[in-house]
PDB file of C-alpha atoms in Angstrom:
ATOM      1  CA  MET A  42    -133.325 -99.075 -98.571  1.00  0.00           C
ATOM      2  CA  HIS A  43    -129.908-100.503 -98.313  1.00  0.00           C
ATOM      3  CA  TYR A  44    -127.493 -99.388-100.972  1.00  0.00           C
ATOM      4  CA  SER A  45    -123.828 -99.987-102.089  1.00  0.00           C
ATOM      5  CA  TYR A  46    -120.993 -97.023-102.405  1.00  0.00           C
ATOM      6  CA  SER A  47    -117.694 -97.138-104.252  1.00  0.00           C
ATOM      7  CA  CYS A  48    -115.246 -93.867-103.875  1.00  0.00           C
ATOM      8  CA  ARG A  49    -113.601 -92.825-106.547  1.00  0.00           C
ATOM      9  CA  ASP A  50    -111.311 -89.341-108.388  1.00  0.00           C
ATOM     10  CA  ILE A  51    -113.475 -87.478-110.436  1.00  0.00           C
ATOM     11  CA  THR A  52    -112.862 -84.094-112.194  1.00  0.00           C
ATOM     12  CA  PHE A  53    -113.814 -80.606-110.996  1.00  0.00           C
ATOM     13  CA  ASP A  54    -116.460 -80.819-113.953  1.00  0.00           C
ATOM     14  CA  ASP A  55    -118.144 -83.807-112.055  1.00  0.00           C
ATOM     15  CA  ILE A  56    -117.467 -81.745-108.277  1.00  0.00           C
ATOM     16  CA  GLN A  57    -118.856 -78.415-109.591  1.00  0.00           C
ATOM     17  CA  PRO A  58    -122.909 -79.226-109.686  1.00  0.00           C
ATOM     18  CA  HIS A  59    -122.998 -80.615-106.257  1.00  0.00           C
ATOM     19  CA  TRP A  60    -120.562 -77.771-104.805  1.00  0.00           C
ATOM     20  CA  ASN A  61    -123.204 -75.606-106.353  1.00  0.00           C
ATOM     21  CA  LYS A  62    -125.279 -77.372-103.630  1.00  0.00           C
ATOM     22  CA  LEU A  63    -122.588 -76.570-100.705  1.00  0.00           C
ATOM     23  CA  TRP A  64    -121.935 -72.793-101.433  1.00  0.00           C
ATOM     24  CA  VAL A  65    -125.118 -71.596-102.901  1.00  0.00           C
ATOM     25  CA  GLY A  66    -124.438 -67.974-104.857  1.00  0.00           C
ATOM     26  CA  ARG A  67    -120.760 -68.493-105.042  1.00  0.00           C
ATOM     27  CA  THR A  68    -117.922 -69.214-108.158  1.00  0.00           C
ATOM     28  CA  HIS A  69    -116.029 -72.638-107.459  1.00  0.00           C
ATOM     29  CA  GLU A  70    -112.939 -72.480-107.920  1.00  0.00           C
ATOM     30  CA  GLN A  71    -110.547 -75.339-108.444  1.00  0.00           C
ATOM     31  CA  TYR A  72    -108.827 -74.999-105.462  1.00  0.00           C
ATOM     32  CA  SER A  73    -108.773 -73.002-102.441  1.00  0.00           C
ATOM     33  CA  ALA A  74    -105.541 -70.048-101.706  1.00  0.00           C
ATOM     34  CA  MET A  75    -107.375 -70.466 -97.795  1.00  0.00           C
ATOM     35  CA  SER A  76    -103.870 -71.163 -95.836  1.00  0.00           C
ATOM     36  CA  TYR A  77    -103.982 -73.254 -92.237  1.00  0.00           C
ATOM     37  CA  LEU A  78    -105.327 -70.383 -89.194  1.00  0.00           C
ATOM     38  CA  GLY A  79    -105.735 -68.147 -91.761  1.00  0.00           C
ATOM     39  CA  GLY A  80    -103.666 -65.817 -94.878  1.00  0.00           C
ATOM     40  CA  TYR A  81    -103.994 -66.586 -97.961  1.00  0.00           C
ATOM     41  CA  LEU A  82    -101.503 -68.843-100.311  1.00  0.00           C
ATOM     42  CA  ALA A  83     -99.606 -67.363-103.193  1.00  0.00           C
ATOM     43  CA  TRP A  84     -98.936 -69.914-105.085  1.00  0.00           C
ATOM     44  CA  PRO A  85    -101.293 -72.294-106.939  1.00  0.00           C
ATOM     45  CA  PRO A  86    -101.135 -76.067-105.903  1.00  0.00           C
ATOM     46  CA  GLU A  87     -98.874 -78.595-107.382  1.00  0.00           C
ATOM     47  CA  THR A  88    -101.452 -81.586-106.783  1.00  0.00           C
ATOM     48  CA  VAL A  89    -105.341 -81.282-106.479  1.00  0.00           C
ATOM     49  CA  CYS A  90    -107.621 -84.384-105.920  1.00  0.00           C
ATOM     50  CA  TYR A  91    -111.632 -84.506-106.558  1.00  0.00           C
ATOM     51  CA  TYR A  92    -113.430 -87.693-105.623  1.00  0.00           C
ATOM     52  CA  GLY A  93    -116.840 -89.239-104.797  1.00  0.00           C
ATOM     53  CA  VAL A  94    -119.071 -91.280-103.674  1.00  0.00           C
ATOM     54  CA  PHE A  95    -121.496 -92.900-106.603  1.00  0.00           C
ATOM     55  CA  ASP A  96    -124.729 -95.147-105.744  1.00  0.00           C
ATOM     56  CA  GLN A  97    -125.140 -99.019-107.532  1.00  0.00           C
ATOM     57  CA  ASP A  98    -126.807 -96.131-110.468  1.00  0.00           C
ATOM     58  CA  ASN A  99    -123.318 -94.966-110.727  1.00  0.00           C
ATOM     59  CA  ASN A 100    -124.671 -91.434-109.505  1.00  0.00           C
ATOM     60  CA  ILE A 101    -122.462 -89.531-107.062  1.00  0.00           C
ATOM     61  CA  VAL A 102    -123.954 -89.090-104.226  1.00  0.00           C
ATOM     62  CA  GLY A 103    -121.091 -87.281-102.454  1.00  0.00           C
ATOM     63  CA  VAL A 104    -117.941 -85.012-103.207  1.00  0.00           C
ATOM     64  CA  ASN A 105    -114.701 -83.932-101.782  1.00  0.00           C
ATOM     65  CA  SER A 106    -111.174 -81.891-102.947  1.00  0.00           C
ATOM     66  CA  CYS A 107    -108.026 -82.356-102.060  1.00  0.00           C
ATOM     67  CA  HIS A 108    -104.879 -80.086-102.286  1.00  0.00           C
ATOM     68  CA  ASP A 109    -101.530 -79.641-101.244  1.00  0.00           C
ATOM     69  CA  THR A 110    -101.303 -76.446 -99.681  1.00  0.00           C
ATOM     70  CA  GLY A 111     -97.398 -76.344 -98.760  1.00  0.00           C
ATOM     71  CA  ALA A 112     -94.371 -79.033 -97.883  1.00  0.00           C
ATOM     72  CA  LEU A 113     -96.064 -80.431 -94.647  1.00  0.00           C
ATOM     73  CA  THR A 114    -100.211 -79.987 -95.440  1.00  0.00           C
ATOM     74  CA  VAL A 115    -103.327 -80.405 -97.860  1.00  0.00           C
ATOM     75  CA  ARG A 116    -106.844 -79.061 -97.123  1.00  0.00           C
ATOM     76  CA  SER A 117    -109.597 -81.199 -97.753  1.00  0.00           C
ATOM     77  CA  ARG A 118    -112.272 -78.986 -98.952  1.00  0.00           C
ATOM     78  CA  GLY A 119    -116.348 -79.026-100.327  1.00  0.00           C
ATOM     79  CA  LEU A 120    -117.104 -82.709 -98.019  1.00  0.00           C
ATOM     80  CA  TRP A 121    -121.176 -82.952 -99.558  1.00  0.00           C
ATOM     81  CA  VAL A 122    -123.016 -85.097 -99.433  1.00  0.00           C
ATOM     82  CA  ASP A 123    -127.248 -86.046-101.349  1.00  0.00           C
ATOM     83  CA  PRO A 124    -129.392 -84.949 -98.026  1.00  0.00           C
ATOM     84  CA  GLN A 125    -131.141 -88.879 -99.003  1.00  0.00           C
ATOM     85  CA  HIS A 126    -127.705 -90.529 -98.141  1.00  0.00           C
ATOM     86  CA  ARG A 127    -126.702 -88.950 -95.002  1.00  0.00           C
ATOM     87  CA  ASN A 128    -126.177 -90.685 -91.965  1.00  0.00           C
ATOM     88  CA  ALA A 129    -124.501 -93.925 -94.352  1.00  0.00           C
ATOM     89  CA  GLY A 130    -120.789 -92.985 -93.201  1.00  0.00           C
ATOM     90  CA  LEU A 131    -120.231 -91.533 -96.653  1.00  0.00           C
ATOM     91  CA  GLY A 132    -118.603 -88.655 -95.038  1.00  0.00           C
ATOM     92  CA  ARG A 133    -116.894 -90.584 -92.832  1.00  0.00           C
ATOM     93  CA  MET A 134    -115.977 -92.207 -96.236  1.00  0.00           C
ATOM     94  CA  LEU A 135    -114.949 -89.397 -98.239  1.00  0.00           C
ATOM     95  CA  LEU A 136    -112.259 -87.813 -95.232  1.00  0.00           C
ATOM     96  CA  ASN A 137    -110.624 -91.249 -95.273  1.00  0.00           C
ATOM     97  CA  ARG A 138    -109.949 -90.835 -98.440  1.00  0.00           C
ATOM     98  CA  ALA A 139    -108.842 -87.448 -97.841  1.00  0.00           C
ATOM     99  CA  VAL A 140    -106.239 -88.955 -95.430  1.00  0.00           C
ATOM    100  CA  THR A 141    -104.452 -91.675 -97.444  1.00  0.00           C
ATOM    101  CA  TRP A 142    -104.616 -88.940-100.511  1.00  0.00           C
ATOM    102  CA  THR A 143    -103.018 -86.802 -97.507  1.00  0.00           C
ATOM    103  CA  GLU A 144     -99.987 -90.198 -97.066  1.00  0.00           C
ATOM    104  CA  ALA A 145     -99.613 -90.920-100.833  1.00  0.00           C
ATOM    105  CA  GLN A 146     -98.881 -87.340-101.147  1.00  0.00           C
ATOM    106  CA  GLY A 147     -95.739 -87.266 -98.200  1.00  0.00           C
ATOM    107  CA  ARG A 148     -97.981 -84.553 -96.161  1.00  0.00           C
ATOM    108  CA  ILE A 149     -98.223 -84.905 -91.705  1.00  0.00           C
ATOM    109  CA  ALA A 150    -101.259 -83.807 -91.337  1.00  0.00           C
ATOM    110  CA  VAL A 151    -104.248 -83.071 -93.193  1.00  0.00           C
ATOM    111  CA  TRP A 152    -106.712 -79.578 -92.074  1.00  0.00           C
ATOM    112  CA  SER A 153    -110.170 -77.809 -93.083  1.00  0.00           C
ATOM    113  CA  TYR A 154    -112.904 -75.839 -92.700  1.00  0.00           C
ATOM    114  CA  PRO A 155    -115.984 -77.774 -91.971  1.00  0.00           C
ATOM    115  CA  LYS A 156    -119.294 -76.196 -91.019  1.00  0.00           C
ATOM    116  CA  SER A 157    -120.692 -76.545 -88.137  1.00  0.00           C
ATOM    117  CA  THR A 158    -123.271 -78.690 -88.912  1.00  0.00           C
ATOM    118  CA  ALA A 159    -120.876 -81.240 -90.352  1.00  0.00           C
ATOM    119  CA  TRP A 160    -118.837 -81.588 -87.454  1.00  0.00           C
ATOM    120  CA  ALA A 161    -119.209 -84.586 -85.736  1.00  0.00           C
ATOM    121  CA  THR A 162    -118.112 -86.417 -89.242  1.00  0.00           C
ATOM    122  CA  TYR A 163    -114.986 -84.844 -88.691  1.00  0.00           C
ATOM    123  CA  ASP A 164    -114.808 -85.286 -85.476  1.00  0.00           C
ATOM    124  CA  SER A 165    -115.332 -89.460 -86.005  1.00  0.00           C
ATOM    125  CA  VAL A 166    -112.423 -89.324 -88.412  1.00  0.00           C
ATOM    126  CA  GLY A 167    -109.658 -88.032 -85.769  1.00  0.00           C
ATOM    127  CA  PHE A 168    -109.837 -83.715 -87.425  1.00  0.00           C
ATOM    128  CA  ASN A 169    -109.476 -82.089 -83.257  1.00  0.00           C
ATOM    129  CA  GLN A 170    -111.365 -78.808 -83.767  1.00  0.00           C
ATOM    130  CA  GLN A 171    -108.443 -76.104 -83.149  1.00  0.00           C
ATOM    131  CA  GLY A 172    -110.074 -72.205 -81.863  1.00  0.00           C
ATOM    132  CA  PRO A 173    -113.136 -70.668 -82.158  1.00  0.00           C
ATOM    133  CA  TRP A 174    -116.241 -71.315 -84.509  1.00  0.00           C
ATOM    134  CA  ILE A 175    -116.821 -68.233 -86.755  1.00  0.00           C
ATOM    135  CA  THR A 176    -119.848 -67.616 -88.105  1.00  0.00           C
ATOM    136  CA  ASP A 177    -119.582 -65.866 -91.292  1.00  0.00           C
ATOM    137  CA  GLY A 178    -122.920 -65.516 -93.081  1.00  0.00           C
ATOM    138  CA  ASP A 179    -125.092 -68.494 -93.190  1.00  0.00           C
ATOM    139  CA  SER A 180    -122.910 -70.684 -91.163  1.00  0.00           C
ATOM    140  CA  SER A 181    -120.397 -71.292 -88.487  1.00  0.00           C
ATOM    141  CA  ASN A 182    -116.671 -73.171 -89.329  1.00  0.00           C
ATOM    142  CA  ALA A 183    -113.438 -73.569 -87.454  1.00  0.00           C
ATOM    143  CA  TYR A 184    -110.481 -74.192 -88.292  1.00  0.00           C
ATOM    144  CA  ALA A 185    -109.505 -78.882 -87.777  1.00  0.00           C
ATOM    145  CA  ILE A 186    -106.217 -81.043 -88.052  1.00  0.00           C
ATOM    146  CA  LYS A 187    -106.153 -84.879 -88.334  1.00  0.00           C
ATOM    147  CA  PHE A 188    -102.231 -85.580 -87.950  1.00  0.00           C
ATOM    148  CA  LEU A 189    -101.087 -88.701 -89.041  1.00  0.00           C
TER     149      LEU A 189
END
């Protein structure tokens, strides 16, 4: 079946049910305090953006978010695509939206902490893995960055 998709801004309330599928059993904050390559941010971000991919019936079938993590970088966080819509380029669409949002904020790089199961999508958009895969609970993650 061929679908037509659009990507547009959504709210935290819109994204939260989808994050519940991505991070089962976790409390979801509006942004992450995690900083690039370890440690934690001491302040809330100035800017946060939530966005989703919608199918032709106006259902959200993919989500992601971005927020600044200092003067130079943005974090892409919470990439999720509905299993029935995977392998249709939606993950790339969402990550490319993160790149354009990062550019619009005047930052030089966008980074993330993707699961190993999503690595091919990040790699296809030009992210570079930084460091080893770290296993925590039920997933392995590694830092990844894309310089603009």
